[in-house]
PDB file of C-alpha atoms in Angstrom:
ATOM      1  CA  UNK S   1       0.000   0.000   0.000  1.00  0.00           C
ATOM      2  CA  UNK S   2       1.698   3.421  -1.367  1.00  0.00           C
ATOM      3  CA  UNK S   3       2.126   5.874   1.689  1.00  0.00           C
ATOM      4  CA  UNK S   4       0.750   9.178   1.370  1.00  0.00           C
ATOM      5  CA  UNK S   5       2.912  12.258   1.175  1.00  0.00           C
ATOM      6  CA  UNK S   6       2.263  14.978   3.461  1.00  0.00           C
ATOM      7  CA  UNK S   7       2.390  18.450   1.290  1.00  0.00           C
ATOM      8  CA  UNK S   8       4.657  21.128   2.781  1.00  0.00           C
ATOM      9  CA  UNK S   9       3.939  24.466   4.258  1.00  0.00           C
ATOM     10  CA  UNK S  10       4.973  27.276   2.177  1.00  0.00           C
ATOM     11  CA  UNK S  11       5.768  30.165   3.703  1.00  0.00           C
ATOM     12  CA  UNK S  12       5.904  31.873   0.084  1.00  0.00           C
ATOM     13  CA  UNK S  13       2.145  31.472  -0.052  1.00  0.00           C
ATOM     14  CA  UNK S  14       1.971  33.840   3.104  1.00  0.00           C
ATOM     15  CA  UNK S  15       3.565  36.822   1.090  1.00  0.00           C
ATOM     16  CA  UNK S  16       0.409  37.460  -0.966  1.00  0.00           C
ATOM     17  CA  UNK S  17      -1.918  37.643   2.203  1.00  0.00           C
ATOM     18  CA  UNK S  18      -3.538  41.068   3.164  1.00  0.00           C
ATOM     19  CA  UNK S  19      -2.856  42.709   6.319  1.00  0.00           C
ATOM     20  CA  UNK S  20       1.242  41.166   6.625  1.00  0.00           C
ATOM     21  CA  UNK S  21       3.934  42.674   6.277  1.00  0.00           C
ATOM     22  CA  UNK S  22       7.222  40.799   4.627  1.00  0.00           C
ATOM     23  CA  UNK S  23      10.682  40.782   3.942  1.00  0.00           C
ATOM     24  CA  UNK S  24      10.822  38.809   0.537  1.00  0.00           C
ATOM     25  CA  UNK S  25       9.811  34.987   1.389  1.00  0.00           C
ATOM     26  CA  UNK S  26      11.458  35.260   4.256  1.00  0.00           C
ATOM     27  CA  UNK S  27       9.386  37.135   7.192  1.00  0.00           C
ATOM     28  CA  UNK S  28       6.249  37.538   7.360  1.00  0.00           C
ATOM     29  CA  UNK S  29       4.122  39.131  10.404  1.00  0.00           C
ATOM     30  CA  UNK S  30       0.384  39.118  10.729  1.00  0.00           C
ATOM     31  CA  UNK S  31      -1.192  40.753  13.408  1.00  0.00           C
ATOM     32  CA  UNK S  32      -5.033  39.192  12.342  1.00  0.00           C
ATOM     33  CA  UNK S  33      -4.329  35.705  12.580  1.00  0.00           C
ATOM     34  CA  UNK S  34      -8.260  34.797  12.119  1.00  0.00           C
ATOM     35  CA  UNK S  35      -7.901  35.805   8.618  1.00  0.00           C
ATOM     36  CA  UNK S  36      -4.805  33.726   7.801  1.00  0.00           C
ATOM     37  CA  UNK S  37      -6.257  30.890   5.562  1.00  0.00           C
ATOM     38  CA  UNK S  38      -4.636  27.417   7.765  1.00  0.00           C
ATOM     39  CA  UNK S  39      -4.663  24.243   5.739  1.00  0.00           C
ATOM     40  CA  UNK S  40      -6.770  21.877   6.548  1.00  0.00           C
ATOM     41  CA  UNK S  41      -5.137  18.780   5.898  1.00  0.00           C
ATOM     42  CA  UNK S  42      -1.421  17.826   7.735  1.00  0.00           C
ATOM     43  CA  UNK S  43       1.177  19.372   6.346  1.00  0.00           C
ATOM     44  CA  UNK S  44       5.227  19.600   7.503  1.00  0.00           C
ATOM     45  CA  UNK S  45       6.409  22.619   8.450  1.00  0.00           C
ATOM     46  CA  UNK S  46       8.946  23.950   6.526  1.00  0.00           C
ATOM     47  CA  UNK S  47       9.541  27.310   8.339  1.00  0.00           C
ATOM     48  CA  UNK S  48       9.542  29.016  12.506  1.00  0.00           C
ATOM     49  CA  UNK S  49       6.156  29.714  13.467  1.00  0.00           C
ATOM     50  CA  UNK S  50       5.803  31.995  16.536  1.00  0.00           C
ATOM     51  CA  UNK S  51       2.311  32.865  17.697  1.00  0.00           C
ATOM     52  CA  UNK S  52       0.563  35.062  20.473  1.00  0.00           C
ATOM     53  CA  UNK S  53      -2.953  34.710  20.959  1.00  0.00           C
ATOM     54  CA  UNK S  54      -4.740  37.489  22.257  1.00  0.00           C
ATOM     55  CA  UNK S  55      -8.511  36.420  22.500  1.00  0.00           C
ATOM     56  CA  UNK S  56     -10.222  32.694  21.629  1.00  0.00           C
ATOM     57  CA  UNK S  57      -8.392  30.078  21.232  1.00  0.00           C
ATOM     58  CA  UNK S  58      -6.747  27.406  18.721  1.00  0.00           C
ATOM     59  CA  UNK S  59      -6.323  23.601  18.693  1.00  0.00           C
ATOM     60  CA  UNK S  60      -4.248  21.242  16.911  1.00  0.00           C
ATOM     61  CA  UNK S  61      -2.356  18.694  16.454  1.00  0.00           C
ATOM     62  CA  UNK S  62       1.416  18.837  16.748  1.00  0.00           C
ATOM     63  CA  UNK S  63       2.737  15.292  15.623  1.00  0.00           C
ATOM     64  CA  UNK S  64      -0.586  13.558  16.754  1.00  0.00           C
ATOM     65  CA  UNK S  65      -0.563  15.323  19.816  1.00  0.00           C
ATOM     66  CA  UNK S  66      -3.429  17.489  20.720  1.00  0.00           C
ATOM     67  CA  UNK S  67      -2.880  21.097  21.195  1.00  0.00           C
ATOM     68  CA  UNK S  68      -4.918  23.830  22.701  1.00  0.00           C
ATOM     69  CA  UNK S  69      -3.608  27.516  22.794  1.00  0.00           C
ATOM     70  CA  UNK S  70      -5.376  29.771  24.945  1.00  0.00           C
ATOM     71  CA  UNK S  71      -5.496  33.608  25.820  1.00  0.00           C
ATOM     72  CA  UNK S  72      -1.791  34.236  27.039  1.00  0.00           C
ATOM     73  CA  UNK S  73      -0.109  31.727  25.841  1.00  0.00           C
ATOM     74  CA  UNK S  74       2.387  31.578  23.032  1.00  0.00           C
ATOM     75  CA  UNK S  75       3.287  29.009  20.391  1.00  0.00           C
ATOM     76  CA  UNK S  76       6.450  28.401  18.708  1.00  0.00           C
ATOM     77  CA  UNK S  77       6.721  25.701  15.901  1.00  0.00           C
ATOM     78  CA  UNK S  78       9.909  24.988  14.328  1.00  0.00           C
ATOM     79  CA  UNK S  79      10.346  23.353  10.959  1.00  0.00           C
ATOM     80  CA  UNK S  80       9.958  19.546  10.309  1.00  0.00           C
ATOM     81  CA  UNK S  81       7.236  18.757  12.229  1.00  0.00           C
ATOM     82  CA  UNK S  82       3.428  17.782  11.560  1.00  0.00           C
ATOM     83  CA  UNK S  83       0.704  20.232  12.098  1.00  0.00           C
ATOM     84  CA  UNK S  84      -3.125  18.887  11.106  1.00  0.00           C
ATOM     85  CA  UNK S  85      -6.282  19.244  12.500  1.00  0.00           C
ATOM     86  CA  UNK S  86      -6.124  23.482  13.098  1.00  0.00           C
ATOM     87  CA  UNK S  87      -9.615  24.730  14.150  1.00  0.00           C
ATOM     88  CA  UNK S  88      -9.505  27.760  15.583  1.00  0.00           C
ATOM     89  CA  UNK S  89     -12.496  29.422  17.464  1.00  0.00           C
ATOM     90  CA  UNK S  90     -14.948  32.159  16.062  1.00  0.00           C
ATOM     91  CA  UNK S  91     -13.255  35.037  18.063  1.00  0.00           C
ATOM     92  CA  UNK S  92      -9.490  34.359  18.257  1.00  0.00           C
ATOM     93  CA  UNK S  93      -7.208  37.336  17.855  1.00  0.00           C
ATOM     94  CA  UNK S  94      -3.144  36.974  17.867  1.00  0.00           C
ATOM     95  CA  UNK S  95      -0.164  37.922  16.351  1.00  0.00           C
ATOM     96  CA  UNK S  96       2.044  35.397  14.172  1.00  0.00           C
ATOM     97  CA  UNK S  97       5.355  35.720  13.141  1.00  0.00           C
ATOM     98  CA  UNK S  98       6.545  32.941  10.197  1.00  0.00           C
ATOM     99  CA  UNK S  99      10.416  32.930   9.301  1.00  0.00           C
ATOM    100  CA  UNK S 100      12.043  31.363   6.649  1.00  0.00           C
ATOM    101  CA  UNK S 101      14.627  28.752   8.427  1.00  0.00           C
ATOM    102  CA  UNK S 102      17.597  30.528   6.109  1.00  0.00           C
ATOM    103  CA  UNK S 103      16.502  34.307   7.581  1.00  0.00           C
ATOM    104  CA  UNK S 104      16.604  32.536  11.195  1.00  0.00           C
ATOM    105  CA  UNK S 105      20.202  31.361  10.447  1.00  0.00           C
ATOM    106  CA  UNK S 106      21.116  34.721   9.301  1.00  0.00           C
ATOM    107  CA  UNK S 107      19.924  36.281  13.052  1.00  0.00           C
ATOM    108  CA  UNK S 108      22.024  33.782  15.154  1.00  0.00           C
ATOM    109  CA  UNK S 109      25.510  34.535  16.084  1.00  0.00           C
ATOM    110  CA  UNK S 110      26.183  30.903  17.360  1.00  0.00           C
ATOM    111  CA  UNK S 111      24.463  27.484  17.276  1.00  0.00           C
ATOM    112  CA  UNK S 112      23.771  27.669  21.088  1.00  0.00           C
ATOM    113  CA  UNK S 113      21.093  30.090  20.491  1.00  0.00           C
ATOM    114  CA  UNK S 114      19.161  27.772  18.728  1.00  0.00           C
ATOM    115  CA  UNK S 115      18.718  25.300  22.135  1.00  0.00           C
ATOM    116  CA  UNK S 116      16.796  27.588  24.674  1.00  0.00           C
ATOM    117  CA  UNK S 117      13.941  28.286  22.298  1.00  0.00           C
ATOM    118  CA  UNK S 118      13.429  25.417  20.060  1.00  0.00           C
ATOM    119  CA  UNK S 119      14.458  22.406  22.452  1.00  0.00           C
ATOM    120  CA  UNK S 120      12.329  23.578  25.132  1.00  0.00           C
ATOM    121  CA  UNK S 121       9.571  24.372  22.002  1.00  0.00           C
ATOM    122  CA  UNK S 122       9.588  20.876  21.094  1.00  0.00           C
ATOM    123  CA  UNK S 123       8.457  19.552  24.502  1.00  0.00           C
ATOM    124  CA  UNK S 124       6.540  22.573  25.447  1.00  0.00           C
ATOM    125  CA  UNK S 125       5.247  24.371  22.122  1.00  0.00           C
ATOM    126  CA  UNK S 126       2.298  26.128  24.174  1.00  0.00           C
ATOM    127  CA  UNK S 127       3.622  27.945  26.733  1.00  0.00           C
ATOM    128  CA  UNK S 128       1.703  30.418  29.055  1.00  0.00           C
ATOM    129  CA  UNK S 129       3.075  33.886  29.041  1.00  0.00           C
ATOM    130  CA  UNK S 130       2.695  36.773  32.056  1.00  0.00           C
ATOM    131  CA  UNK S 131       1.280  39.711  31.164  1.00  0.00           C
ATOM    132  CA  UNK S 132       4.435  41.573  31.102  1.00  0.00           C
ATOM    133  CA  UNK S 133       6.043  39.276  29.048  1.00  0.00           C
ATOM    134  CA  UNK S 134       3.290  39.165  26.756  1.00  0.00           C
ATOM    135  CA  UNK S 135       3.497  43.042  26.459  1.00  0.00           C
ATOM    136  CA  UNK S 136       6.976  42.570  25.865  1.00  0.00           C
ATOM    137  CA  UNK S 137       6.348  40.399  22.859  1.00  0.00           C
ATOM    138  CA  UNK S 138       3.538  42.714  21.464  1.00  0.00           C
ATOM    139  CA  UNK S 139       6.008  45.200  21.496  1.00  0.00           C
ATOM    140  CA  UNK S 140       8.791  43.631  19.870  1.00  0.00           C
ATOM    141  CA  UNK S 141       6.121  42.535  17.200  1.00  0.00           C
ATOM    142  CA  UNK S 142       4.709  46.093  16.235  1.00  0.00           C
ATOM    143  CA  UNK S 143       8.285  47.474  16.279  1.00  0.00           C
ATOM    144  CA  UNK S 144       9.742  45.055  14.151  1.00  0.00           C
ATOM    145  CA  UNK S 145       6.449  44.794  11.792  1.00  0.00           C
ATOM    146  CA  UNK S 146       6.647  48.749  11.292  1.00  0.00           C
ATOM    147  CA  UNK S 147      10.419  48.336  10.427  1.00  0.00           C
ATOM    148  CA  UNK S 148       9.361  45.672   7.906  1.00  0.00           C
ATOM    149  CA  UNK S 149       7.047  47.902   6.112  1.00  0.00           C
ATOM    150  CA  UNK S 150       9.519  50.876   5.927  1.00  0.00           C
ATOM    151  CA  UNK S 151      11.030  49.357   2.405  1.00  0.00           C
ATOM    152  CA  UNK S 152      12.760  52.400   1.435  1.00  0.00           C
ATOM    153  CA  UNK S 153      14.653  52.068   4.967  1.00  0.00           C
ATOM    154  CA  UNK S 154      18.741  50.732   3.277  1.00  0.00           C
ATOM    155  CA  UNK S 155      19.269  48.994   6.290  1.00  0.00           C
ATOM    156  CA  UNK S 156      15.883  47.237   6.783  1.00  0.00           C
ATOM    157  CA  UNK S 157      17.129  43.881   6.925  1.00  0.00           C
ATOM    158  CA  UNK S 158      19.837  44.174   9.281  1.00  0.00           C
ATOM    159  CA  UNK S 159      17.729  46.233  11.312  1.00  0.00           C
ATOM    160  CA  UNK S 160      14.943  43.710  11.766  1.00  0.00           C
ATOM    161  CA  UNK S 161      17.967  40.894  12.349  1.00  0.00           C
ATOM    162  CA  UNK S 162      18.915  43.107  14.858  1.00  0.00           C
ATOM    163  CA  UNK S 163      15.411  43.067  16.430  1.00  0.00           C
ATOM    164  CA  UNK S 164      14.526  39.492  16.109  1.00  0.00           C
ATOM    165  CA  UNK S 165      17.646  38.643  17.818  1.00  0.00           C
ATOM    166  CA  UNK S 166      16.759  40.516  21.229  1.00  0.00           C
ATOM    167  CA  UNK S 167      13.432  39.426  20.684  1.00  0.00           C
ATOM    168  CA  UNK S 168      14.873  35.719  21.344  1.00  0.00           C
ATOM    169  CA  UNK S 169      17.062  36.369  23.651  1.00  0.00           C
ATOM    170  CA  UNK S 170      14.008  37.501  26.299  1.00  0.00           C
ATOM    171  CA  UNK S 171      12.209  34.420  24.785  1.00  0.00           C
ATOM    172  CA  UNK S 172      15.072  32.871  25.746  1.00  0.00           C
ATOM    173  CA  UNK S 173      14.895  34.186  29.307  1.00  0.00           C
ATOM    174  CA  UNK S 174      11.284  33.179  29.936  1.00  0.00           C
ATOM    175  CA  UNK S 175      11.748  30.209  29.130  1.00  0.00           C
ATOM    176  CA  UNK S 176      15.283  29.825  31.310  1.00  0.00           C
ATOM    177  CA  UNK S 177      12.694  30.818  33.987  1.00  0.00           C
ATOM    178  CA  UNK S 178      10.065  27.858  33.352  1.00  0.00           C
ATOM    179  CA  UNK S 179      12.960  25.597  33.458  1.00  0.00           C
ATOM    180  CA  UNK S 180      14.223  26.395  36.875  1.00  0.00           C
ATOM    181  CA  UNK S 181      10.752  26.354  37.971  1.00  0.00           C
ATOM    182  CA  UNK S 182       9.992  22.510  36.121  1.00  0.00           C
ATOM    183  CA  UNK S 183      13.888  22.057  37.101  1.00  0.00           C
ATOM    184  CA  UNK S 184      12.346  20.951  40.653  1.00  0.00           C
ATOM    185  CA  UNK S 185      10.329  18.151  39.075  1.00  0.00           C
ATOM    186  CA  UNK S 186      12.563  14.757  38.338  1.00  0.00           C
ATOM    187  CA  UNK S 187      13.299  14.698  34.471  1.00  0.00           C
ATOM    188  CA  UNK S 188      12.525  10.976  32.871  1.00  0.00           C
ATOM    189  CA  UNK S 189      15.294   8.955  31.582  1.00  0.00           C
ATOM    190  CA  UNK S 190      14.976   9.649  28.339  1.00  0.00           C
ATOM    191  CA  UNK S 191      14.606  13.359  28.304  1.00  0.00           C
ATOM    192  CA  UNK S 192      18.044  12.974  30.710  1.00  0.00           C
ATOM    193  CA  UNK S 193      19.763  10.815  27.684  1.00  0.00           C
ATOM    194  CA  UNK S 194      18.286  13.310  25.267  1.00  0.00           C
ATOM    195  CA  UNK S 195      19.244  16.460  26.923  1.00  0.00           C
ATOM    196  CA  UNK S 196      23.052  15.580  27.448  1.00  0.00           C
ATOM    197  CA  UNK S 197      23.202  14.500  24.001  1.00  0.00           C
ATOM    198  CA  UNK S 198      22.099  17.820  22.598  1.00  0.00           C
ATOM    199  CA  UNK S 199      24.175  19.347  25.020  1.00  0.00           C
ATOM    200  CA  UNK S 200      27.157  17.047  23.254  1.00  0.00           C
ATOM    201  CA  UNK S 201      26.134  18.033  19.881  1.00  0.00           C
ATOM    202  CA  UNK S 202      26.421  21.311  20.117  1.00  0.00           C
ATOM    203  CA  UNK S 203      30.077  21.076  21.772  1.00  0.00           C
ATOM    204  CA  UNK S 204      31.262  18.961  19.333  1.00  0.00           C
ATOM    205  CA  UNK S 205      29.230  18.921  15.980  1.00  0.00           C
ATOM    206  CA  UNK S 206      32.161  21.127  13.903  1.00  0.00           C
ATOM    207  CA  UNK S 207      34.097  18.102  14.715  1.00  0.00           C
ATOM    208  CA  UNK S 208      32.200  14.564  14.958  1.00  0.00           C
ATOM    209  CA  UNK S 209      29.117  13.386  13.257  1.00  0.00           C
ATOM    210  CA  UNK S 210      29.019  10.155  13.951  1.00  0.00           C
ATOM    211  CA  UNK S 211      26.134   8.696  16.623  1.00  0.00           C
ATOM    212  CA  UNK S 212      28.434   6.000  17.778  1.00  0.00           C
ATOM    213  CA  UNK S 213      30.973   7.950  18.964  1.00  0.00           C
ATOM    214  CA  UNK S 214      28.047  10.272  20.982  1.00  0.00           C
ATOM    215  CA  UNK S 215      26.676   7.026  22.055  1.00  0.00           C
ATOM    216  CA  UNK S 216      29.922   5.693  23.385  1.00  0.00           C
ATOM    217  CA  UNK S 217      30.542   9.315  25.008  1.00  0.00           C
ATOM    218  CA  UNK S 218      27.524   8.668  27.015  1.00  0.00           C
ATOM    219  CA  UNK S 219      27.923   5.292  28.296  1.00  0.00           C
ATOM    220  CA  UNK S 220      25.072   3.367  25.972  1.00  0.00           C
ATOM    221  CA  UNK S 221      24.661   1.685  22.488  1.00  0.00           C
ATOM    222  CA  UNK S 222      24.241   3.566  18.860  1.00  0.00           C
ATOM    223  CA  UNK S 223      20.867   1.505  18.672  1.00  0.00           C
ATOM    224  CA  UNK S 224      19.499   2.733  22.808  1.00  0.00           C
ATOM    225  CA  UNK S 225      20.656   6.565  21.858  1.00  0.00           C
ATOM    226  CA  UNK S 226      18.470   6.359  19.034  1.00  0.00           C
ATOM    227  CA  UNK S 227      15.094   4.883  20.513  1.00  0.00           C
ATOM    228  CA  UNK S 228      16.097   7.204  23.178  1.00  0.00           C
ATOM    229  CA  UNK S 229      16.143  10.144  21.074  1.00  0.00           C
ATOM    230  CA  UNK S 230      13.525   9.367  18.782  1.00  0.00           C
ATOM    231  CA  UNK S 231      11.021   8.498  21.453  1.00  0.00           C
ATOM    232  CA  UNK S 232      12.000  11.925  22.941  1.00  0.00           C
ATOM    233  CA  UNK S 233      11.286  14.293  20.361  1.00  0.00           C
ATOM    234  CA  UNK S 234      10.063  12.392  16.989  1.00  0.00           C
ATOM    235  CA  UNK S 235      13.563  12.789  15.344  1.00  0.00           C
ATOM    236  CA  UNK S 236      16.751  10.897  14.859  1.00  0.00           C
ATOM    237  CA  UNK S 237      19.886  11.428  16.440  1.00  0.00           C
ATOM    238  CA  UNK S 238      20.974  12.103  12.556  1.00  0.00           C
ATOM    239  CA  UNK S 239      18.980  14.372  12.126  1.00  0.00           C
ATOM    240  CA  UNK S 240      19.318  16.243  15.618  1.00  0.00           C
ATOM    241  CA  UNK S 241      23.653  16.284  14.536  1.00  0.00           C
ATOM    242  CA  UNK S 242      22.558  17.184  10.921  1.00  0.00           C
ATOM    243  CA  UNK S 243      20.633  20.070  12.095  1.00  0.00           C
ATOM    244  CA  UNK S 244      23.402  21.593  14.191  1.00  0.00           C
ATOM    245  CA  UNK S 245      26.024  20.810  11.743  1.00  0.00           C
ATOM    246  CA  UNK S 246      23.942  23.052   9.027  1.00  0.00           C
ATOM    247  CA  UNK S 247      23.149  24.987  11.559  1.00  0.00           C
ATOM    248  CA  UNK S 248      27.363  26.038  12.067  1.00  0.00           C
ATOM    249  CA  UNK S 249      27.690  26.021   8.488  1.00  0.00           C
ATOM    250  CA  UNK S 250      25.732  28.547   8.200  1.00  0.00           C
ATOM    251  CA  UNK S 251      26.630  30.645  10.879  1.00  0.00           C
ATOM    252  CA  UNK S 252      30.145  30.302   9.355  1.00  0.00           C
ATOM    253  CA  UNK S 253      29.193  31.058   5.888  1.00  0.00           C
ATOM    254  CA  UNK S 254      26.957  34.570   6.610  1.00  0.00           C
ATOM    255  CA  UNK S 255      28.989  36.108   9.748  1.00  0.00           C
ATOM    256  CA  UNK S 256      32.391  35.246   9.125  1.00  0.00           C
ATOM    257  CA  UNK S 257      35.311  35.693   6.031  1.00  0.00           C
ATOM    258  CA  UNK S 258      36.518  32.401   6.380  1.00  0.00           C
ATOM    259  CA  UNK S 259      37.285  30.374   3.086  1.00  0.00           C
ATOM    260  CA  UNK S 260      34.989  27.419   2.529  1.00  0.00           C
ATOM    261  CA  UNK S 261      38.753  25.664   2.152  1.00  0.00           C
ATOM    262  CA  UNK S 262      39.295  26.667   5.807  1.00  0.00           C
ATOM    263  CA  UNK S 263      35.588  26.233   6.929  1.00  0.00           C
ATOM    264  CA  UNK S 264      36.159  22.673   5.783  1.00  0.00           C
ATOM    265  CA  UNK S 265      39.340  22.096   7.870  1.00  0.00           C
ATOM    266  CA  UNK S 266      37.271  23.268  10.384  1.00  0.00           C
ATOM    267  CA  UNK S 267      34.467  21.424  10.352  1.00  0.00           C
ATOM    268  CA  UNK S 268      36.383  17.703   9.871  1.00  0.00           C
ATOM    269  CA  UNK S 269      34.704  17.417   6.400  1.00  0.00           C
ATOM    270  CA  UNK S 270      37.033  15.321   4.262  1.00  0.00           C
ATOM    271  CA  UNK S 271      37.562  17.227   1.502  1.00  0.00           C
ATOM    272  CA  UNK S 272      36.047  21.077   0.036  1.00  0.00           C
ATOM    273  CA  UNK S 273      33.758  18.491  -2.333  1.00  0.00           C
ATOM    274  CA  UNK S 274      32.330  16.559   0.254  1.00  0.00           C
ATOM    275  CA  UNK S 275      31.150  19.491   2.248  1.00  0.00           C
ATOM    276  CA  UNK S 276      29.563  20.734  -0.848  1.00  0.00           C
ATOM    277  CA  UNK S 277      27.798  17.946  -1.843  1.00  0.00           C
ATOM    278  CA  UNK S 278      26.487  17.460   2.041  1.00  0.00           C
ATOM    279  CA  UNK S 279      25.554  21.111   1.692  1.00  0.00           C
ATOM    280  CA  UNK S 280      23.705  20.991  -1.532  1.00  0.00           C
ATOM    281  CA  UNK S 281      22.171  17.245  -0.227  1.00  0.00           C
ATOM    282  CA  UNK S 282      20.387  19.513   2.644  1.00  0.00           C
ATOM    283  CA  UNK S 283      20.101  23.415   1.659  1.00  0.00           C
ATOM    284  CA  UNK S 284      19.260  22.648  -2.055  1.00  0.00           C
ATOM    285  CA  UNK S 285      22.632  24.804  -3.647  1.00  0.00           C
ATOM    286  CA  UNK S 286      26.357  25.064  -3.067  1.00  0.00           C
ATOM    287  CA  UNK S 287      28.424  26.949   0.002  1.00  0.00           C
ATOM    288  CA  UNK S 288      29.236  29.485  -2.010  1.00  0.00           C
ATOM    289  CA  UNK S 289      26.327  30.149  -3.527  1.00  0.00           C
ATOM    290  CA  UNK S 290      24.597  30.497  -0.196  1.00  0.00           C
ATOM    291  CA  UNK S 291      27.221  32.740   1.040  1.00  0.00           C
ATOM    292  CA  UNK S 292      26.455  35.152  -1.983  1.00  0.00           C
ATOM    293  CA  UNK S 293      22.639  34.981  -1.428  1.00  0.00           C
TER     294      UNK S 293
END
């Protein structure tokens, strides 16, 4: 029996709504979110979703689980996962922010800053915002929304980079607070085994890709790491090293002058042709033609 394929997001589709405001097919910010017209049917996210809701509420699935988002709280969605089943009800209000995962990459200055959003985001992607916070957000939203519409501004897009990036860094401190509050509560096993492992890959990704050697590193077999981390948070330890590997690629490619030569050295890729081709594999063009982008 053929499997079905679950169709993509596209964040391009977003540009041509009314009411947004966008940077190319990169950003876009709506501050109506009952007008935005949700699939449906599943579909894999293939950009950052970051939502406030205001008034009403949503539901949905997240990777079969059942989501509810509620006045207050705030959802963040990162790509490769499963949405389906969106209903939202008659008189939700929000704001939502979508990102191109490329435009995210250009904002962070280190692969770190990807863990205190996103990993706590992919066990808790509803969380429950105070009032100040919430303001805080709101404010960060408008700002960077007007900044977005001033096109003749030369130095829009660094500007909003500049803005998104302090917005996640006090995203990043509400949600260091929920952690020292649930850091009081006994973790499970696995979300121990998973949590030191992302911790590992982010020390050592620019040097070993292998989930053997991670494996080894923390005292259990390649095949127990990845139950463990699959069972954790619906992805492969490949995928989890992939993403941070890209993730430093990046990073090196659009904030630093480094050759691809010495990038390469660098990294522990083999040769300057194997990086490309493991590039191209997962990005979709060459090093150096992202660098010029």
């Amino acid at each position: 029996m053929k499997q079905l394929q679950i169709k993509e997001t596209n964040i391009a589709n977003a540009v041509g709504w009314s009411g947004i405001a966008h940077i190319d097919k990169d950003l876009v910010l709506a501050d109506r979110i009952a007008e935005i017209p949700v699939p449906r049917d599943a579909r894999l996210m293939n950009f950052i979703l970051i939502v406030l809701c205001t008034r009403g509420s949503l539901q949905y699935t997240l990777d079969t689980r059942q989501k509810k988002v509620a006045p207050g709280d705030m959802l963040i969605i990162s790509e490769h996962h499963v949405v389906n089943n969106y209903n939202a009800s008659d008189d939700v209000e929000g704001l939502a922010m979508m990102m191109s995962v490329d435009f995210f990459h250009e904002i962070i200055n280190d692969v770190s800053d990807l863990s205190a959003i996103f990993l706590y985001a992919r066990s808790f992607p509803v969380m429950k915002l105070s009032e100040a916070d919430a303001e805080i957000f709101r404010s960060y939203f408008f700002t960077i929304k007007n900044r977005v519409a001033d096109v003749g501004n030369h130095f829009r897009r660094p500007l909003v980079r500049t803005l998104l990036l302090a917005m996640f860094y006090d995203l990043s401190n509400v949600i260091y607070q929920s952690q020292q509050r649930l850091s009081e509560q006994p973790p499970k096993r696995a979300e121990v085994i998973f949590t030191r492992f992302i911790k590992m890959v982010e020390l050592h990704c620019n040097r070993e890709r292998r989930v053997g050697w991670y494996a080894k590193q923390l005292g259990i077999t390649a095949k127990y790491l990845s139950e463990t981390v699959k069972s954790a948070s619906q992805r492969t330890p490949n995928e989890w090293i992939d993403n941070y590997v890209l993730a430093e690629l990046r990073v090196q490619l659009k904030n630093t002058t480094k050759s691809i030569k010495q990038i390469t050295e660098e990294m522990n890729f083999p040769n300057q042709s194997f990086l490309g081709k493991y590039f191209r594999e997962h990005v979709g063009m060459s090093p150096s033609a992202y660098r010029r982008r």
